[in-house]
Each structure stands twice: as C-alpha cells, then as structure tokens.
Coordinates of C-alpha atoms and ligand atoms in Angstrom, one line a residue:
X681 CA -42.4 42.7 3.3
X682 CA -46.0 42.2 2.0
X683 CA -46.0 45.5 0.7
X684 CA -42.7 45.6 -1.1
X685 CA -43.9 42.4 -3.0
X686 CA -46.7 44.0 -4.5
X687 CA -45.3 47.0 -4.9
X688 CA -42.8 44.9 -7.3
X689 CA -45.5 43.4 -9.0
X690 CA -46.5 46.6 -10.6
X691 CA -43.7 47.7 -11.3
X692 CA -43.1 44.7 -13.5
X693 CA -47.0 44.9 -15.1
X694 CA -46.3 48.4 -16.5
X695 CA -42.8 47.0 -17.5
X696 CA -44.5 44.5 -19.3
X697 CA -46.8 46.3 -20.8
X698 CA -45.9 47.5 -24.3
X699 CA -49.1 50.6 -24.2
X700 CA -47.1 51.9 -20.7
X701 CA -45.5 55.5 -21.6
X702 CA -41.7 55.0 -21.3
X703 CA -39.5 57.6 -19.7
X704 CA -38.8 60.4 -22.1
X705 CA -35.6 62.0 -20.1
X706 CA -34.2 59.0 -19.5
X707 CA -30.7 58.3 -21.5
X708 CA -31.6 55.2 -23.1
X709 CA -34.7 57.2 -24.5
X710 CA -32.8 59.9 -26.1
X711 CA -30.3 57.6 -27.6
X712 CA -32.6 55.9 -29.4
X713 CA -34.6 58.7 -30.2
X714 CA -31.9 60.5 -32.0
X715 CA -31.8 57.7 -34.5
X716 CA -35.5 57.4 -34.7
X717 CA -36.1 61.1 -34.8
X718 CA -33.5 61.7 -37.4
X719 CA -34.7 59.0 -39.5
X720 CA -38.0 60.4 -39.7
X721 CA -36.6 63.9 -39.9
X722 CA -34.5 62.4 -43.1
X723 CA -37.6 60.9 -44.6
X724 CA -39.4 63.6 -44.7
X725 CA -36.9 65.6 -46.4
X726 CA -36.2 63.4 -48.3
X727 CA -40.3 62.8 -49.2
X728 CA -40.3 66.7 -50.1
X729 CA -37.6 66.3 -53.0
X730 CA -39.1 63.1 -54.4
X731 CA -42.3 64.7 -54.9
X732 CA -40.3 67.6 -56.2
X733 CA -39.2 65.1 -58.9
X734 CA -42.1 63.4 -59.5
X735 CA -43.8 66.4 -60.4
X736 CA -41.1 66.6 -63.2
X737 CA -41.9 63.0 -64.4
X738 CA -46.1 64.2 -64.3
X739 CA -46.0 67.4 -65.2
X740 CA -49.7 67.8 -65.8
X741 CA -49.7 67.1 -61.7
X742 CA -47.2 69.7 -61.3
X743 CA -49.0 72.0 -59.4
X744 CA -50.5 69.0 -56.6
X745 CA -47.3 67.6 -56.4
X746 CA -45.5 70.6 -55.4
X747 CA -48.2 70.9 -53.1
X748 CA -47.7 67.7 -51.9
X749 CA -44.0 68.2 -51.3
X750 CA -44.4 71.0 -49.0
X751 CA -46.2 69.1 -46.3
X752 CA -43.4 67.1 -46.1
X753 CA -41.4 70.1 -45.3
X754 CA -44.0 70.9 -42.8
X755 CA -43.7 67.4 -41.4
X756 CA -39.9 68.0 -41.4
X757 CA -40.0 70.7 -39.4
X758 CA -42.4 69.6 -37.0
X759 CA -40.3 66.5 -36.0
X760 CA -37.4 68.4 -36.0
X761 CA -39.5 70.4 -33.1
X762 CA -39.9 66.7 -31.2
X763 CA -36.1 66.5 -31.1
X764 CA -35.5 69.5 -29.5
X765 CA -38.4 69.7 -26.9
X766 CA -36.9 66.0 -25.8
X767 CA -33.3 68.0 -25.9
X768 CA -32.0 65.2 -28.3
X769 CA -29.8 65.9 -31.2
X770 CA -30.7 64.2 -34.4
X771 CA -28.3 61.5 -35.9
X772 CA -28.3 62.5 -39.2
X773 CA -25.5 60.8 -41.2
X774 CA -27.2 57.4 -39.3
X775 CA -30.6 58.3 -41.1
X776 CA -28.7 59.2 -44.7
X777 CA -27.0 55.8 -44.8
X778 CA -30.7 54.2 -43.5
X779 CA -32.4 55.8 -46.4
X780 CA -29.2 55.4 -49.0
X781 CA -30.2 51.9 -51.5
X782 CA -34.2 53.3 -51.0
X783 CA -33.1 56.8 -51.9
X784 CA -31.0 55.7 -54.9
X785 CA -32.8 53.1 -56.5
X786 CA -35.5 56.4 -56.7
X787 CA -33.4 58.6 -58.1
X788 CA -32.3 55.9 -60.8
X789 CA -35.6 55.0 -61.6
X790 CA -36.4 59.3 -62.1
X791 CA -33.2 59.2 -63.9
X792 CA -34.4 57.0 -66.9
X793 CA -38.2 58.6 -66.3
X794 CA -39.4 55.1 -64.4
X795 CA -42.4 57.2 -62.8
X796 CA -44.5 53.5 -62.0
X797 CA -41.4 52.3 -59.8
X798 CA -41.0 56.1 -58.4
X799 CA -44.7 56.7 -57.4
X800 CA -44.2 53.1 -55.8
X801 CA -41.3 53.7 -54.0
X802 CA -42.7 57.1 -52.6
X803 CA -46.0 57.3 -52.1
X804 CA -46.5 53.4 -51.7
X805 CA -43.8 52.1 -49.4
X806 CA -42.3 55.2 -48.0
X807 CA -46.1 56.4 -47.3
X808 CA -47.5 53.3 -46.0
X809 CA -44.1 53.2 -43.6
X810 CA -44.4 56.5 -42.6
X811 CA -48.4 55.8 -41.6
X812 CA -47.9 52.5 -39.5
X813 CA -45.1 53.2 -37.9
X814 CA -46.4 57.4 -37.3
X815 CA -49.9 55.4 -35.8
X816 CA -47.9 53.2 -33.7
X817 CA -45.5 56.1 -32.4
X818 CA -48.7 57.9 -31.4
X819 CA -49.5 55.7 -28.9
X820 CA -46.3 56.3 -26.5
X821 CA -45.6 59.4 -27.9
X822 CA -44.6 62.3 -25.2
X823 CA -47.7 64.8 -25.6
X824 CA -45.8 67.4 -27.5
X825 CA -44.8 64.8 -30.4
X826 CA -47.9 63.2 -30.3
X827 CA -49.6 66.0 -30.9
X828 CA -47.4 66.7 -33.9
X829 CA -47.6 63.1 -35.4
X830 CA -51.1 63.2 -35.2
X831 CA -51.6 65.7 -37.5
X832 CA -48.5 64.9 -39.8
X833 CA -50.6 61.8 -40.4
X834 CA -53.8 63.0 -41.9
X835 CA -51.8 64.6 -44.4
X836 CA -49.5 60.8 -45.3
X837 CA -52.5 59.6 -46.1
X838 CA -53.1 62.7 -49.1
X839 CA -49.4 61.8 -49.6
X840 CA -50.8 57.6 -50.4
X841 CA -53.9 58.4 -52.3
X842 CA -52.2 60.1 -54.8
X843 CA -50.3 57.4 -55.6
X844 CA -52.9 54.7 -55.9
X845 CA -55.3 57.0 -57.8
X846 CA -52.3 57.6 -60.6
X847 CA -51.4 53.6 -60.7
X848 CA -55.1 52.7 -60.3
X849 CA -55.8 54.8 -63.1
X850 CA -52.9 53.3 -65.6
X851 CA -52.6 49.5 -64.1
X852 CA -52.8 47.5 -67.1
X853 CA -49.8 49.7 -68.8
X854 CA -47.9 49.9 -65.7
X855 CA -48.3 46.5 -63.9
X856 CA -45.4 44.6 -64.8
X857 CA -43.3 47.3 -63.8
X858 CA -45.0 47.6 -60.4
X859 CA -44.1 43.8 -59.8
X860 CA -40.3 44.5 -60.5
X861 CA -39.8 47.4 -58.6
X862 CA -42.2 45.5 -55.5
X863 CA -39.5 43.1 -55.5
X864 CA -36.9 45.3 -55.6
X865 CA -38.0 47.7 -53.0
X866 CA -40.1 45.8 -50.7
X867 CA -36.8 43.9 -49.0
X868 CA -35.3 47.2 -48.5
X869 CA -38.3 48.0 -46.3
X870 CA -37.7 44.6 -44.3
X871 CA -34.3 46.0 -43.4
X872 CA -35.2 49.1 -42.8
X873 CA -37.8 48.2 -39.8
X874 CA -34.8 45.2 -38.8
X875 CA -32.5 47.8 -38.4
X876 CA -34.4 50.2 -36.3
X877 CA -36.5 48.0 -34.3
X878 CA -34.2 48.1 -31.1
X879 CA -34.1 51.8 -30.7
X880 CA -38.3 51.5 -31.5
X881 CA -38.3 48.9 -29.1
X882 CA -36.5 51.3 -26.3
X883 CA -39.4 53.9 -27.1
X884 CA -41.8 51.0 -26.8
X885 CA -42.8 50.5 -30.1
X886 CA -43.3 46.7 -30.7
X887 CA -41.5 45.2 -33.6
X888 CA -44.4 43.1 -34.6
X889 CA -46.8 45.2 -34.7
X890 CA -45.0 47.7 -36.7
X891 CA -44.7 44.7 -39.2
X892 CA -48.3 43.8 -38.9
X893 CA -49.4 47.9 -39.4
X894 CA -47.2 47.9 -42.5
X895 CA -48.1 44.9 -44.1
X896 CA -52.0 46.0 -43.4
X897 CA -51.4 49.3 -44.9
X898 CA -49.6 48.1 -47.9
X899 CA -51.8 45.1 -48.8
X900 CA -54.8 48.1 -48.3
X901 CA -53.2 50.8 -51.2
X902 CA -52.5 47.4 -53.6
X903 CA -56.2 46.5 -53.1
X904 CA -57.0 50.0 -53.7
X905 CA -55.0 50.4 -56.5
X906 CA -56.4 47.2 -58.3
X907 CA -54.9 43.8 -57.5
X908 CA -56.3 41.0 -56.9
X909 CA -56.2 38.4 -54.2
X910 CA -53.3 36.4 -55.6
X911 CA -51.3 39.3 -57.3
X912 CA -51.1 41.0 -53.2
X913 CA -50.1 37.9 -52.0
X914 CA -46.9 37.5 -54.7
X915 CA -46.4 40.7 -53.9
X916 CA -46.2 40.7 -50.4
X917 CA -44.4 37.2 -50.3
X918 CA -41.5 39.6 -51.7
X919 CA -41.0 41.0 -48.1
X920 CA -39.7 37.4 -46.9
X921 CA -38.0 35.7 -49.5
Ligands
PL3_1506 C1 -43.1 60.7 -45.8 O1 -44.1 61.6 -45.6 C2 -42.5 60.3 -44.5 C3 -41.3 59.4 -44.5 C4 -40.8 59.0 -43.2 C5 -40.5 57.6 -43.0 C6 -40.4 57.2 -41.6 C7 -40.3 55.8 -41.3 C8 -40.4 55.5 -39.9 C9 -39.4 54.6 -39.2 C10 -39.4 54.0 -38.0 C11 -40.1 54.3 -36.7 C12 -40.5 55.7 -36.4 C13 -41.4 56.1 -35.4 C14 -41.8 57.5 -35.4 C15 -41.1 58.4 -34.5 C16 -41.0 59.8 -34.5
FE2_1507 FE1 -44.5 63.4 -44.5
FE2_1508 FE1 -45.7 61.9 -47.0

C-alpha cells in the first residue's frame, strides 16, 4: 500500500509539471499536433510569399527579401519533416481558415502598396509569434522537432530585424500608420493564440506563457524600432480591448 501511494504521487508531480515531456505516440498528442503542425507548416508558407511581395513593395531590398523568403521554405519543409517522423497528418484547411483575416488584411494592405502595415503584419507579429511560441515548443519538443525548431529560430529572428531596421529607419513618416494597422492586427493575434491554446496545451505548452513570450518579444522589436514608453503601452493595450 505504502508504495502504491507514492508511486501515485509522482505520477501526479510529472503530471503537474508543465517542463515534463508529454507522450508523443499517444492519440491525444497527434491530434493536436496535426493542427499545431499544420498551422506552423501554413505560416511558414505563407511567410515565404509575403516576403515574396514585400520584396515587390521595396524593391531596392529585392534581393534580401527573396532571400529572406526562402528560409521560410526551409522552415516549411523542416516542420513538414516533424509531422511525418510523429506519423501525423497535417490539418491543412484548419491552418488556412486560422491564418485567413491575418492573411487578407496583408494582401490588402500590398494591394494598395501599404508596405508600413505589411512589414508589421509579417515581420512584426507573425515573427514575434513564430519566436515565442517556436522557444516555448522547444522545450517539450520530441528530439527530432526540437532539433529542427531550434535552428528554424535563429533564422526568425533575421526574419524580425529586418523589419524593425526598415520602420526604425522611416518612423516619423510611417508612425501613424503603424498605430492603425497595430490595432487592427494585434486582436487577430489574441485569437489566434485563444484558438490554439487547447491543442498547445495537450503538447504542454502553457497558455500563459505563450502570452507572456509574445508580449515580451513584441514590446522588445517596438522598443527597438523606436517607441517610447507610452506609445508601447497604447499599443500593446490593443491586444485586450
Ligand atoms: C514565420 O517565419 C513563421 C510563421 C509561423 C507562425 C506560427 C505560429 C505558432 C502558433 C502556435 C504554437 C506553435 C508551436 C510550435 C510547434 C511546432
Ligand atoms: Fe519561418
Ligand atoms: Fe520568418
């Protein structure tokens, strides 16, 4: 008896404990990693065509832009390897309507040439996304996908600078514009982490701390890019109201 007791003990420790590597064959797992895994698979693709199109909208960036743009292949590829080692096949069409008013509200702001709210979109949120949640996933990651995500990440963060060094360098011209398409976009980003937490959650990834990662990586590339204090804050605030 005593030593079924403390043998249940542990059991519910490494339950508890959100740093404890869940079981990667397990059915749950897979489930909600072909949601996950196809909404990162999705991203990335979707990453290579916007910087596709923004080297349209800077064309004197042309060449580092394309550049860009094929990492994200790379990183496509490479996650599309993680699905397959788990044996899990990718939800796509969940990951196309996950990405669709982000994905949109992009290609309308190319349409008109809107390259502020475009670089925003892309290589602010969609970058500083991709690097909290890819340094969170790292941690419970199966050893073959963390292996991957690990160095898919380095190259996120090329993917972010360029971003902030182009809006650093034309802030005053570009600011209001970078408020209204904060305000526009940012909620879309709240969504998106409400709507996959559960599955993150089954491949113990904690909610909060995806929030936290985000809104540290964000409020970072805003300081970087030039804001001050109070400017961050307004924009931030636009993630809850
Ligand atoms: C651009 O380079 C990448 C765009 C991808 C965006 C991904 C968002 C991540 C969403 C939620 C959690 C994923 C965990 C990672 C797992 C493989
Ligand atoms: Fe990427
Ligand atoms: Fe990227």
């Amino acid at each position: 008896m005593q030593a079924l007791a403390s043998d249940n003990l542990t059991v519910e420790k490494e339950e508890l404990s959100s740093d404890s590597l869940p079981d990667f064959s397990s059915e749950s797992y897979k489930d909600a990693y072909s949601r996950i895994n196809a909404v990162v698979i999705e991203g990335e693709q979707e990453a290579y065509s916007n910087f596709l199109d923004l080297a349209k909208l800077i064309p004197e960036h042309a060449e580092e832009l394309v550049r860009l743009g094929k990492m994200e292949k790379k990183h496509m590829n490479g996650f599309c390897a993680c699905g397959r080692n788990l044996a899990v096949k990718p939800d796509m069409p969940f990951a196309k309507t996950f990405f669709s008013k982000l994905h949109n509200n992009f290609l309308e702001a190319f349409k008109v040439g809107d390259t502020t709210t475009c670089l925003l979109i892309q290589c602010i949120l969609i970058e500083s996304f991709a690097i909290s949640a890819y340094h969170v996933y790292i941690r419970v990651a199966d050893p073959f996908a963390k292996r991957i995500t690990e160095g898919v990440v380095q190259d996120e963060y090329l993917h972010l600078n360029y971003g902030q060094e182009w809006l650093k360098a034309n802030l005053e011209t570009v600011k209001k514009d970078l408020m209204k398409a904060n305000k526009e976009n940012l909620p879309l980003i709240k969504s998106m982490l409400d709507e996959v937490s559960n599955d993150a959650e089954v491949l113990h990834m904690d909610k909060e701390e995806l929030m936290e990662e985000f809104m540290i990586a964000y409020q970072d590339s805003l300081m970087e890019i030039g804001l001050d204090n109070r400017e961050i804050a307004r924009m931030a605030l636009a993630a809850v109201i």
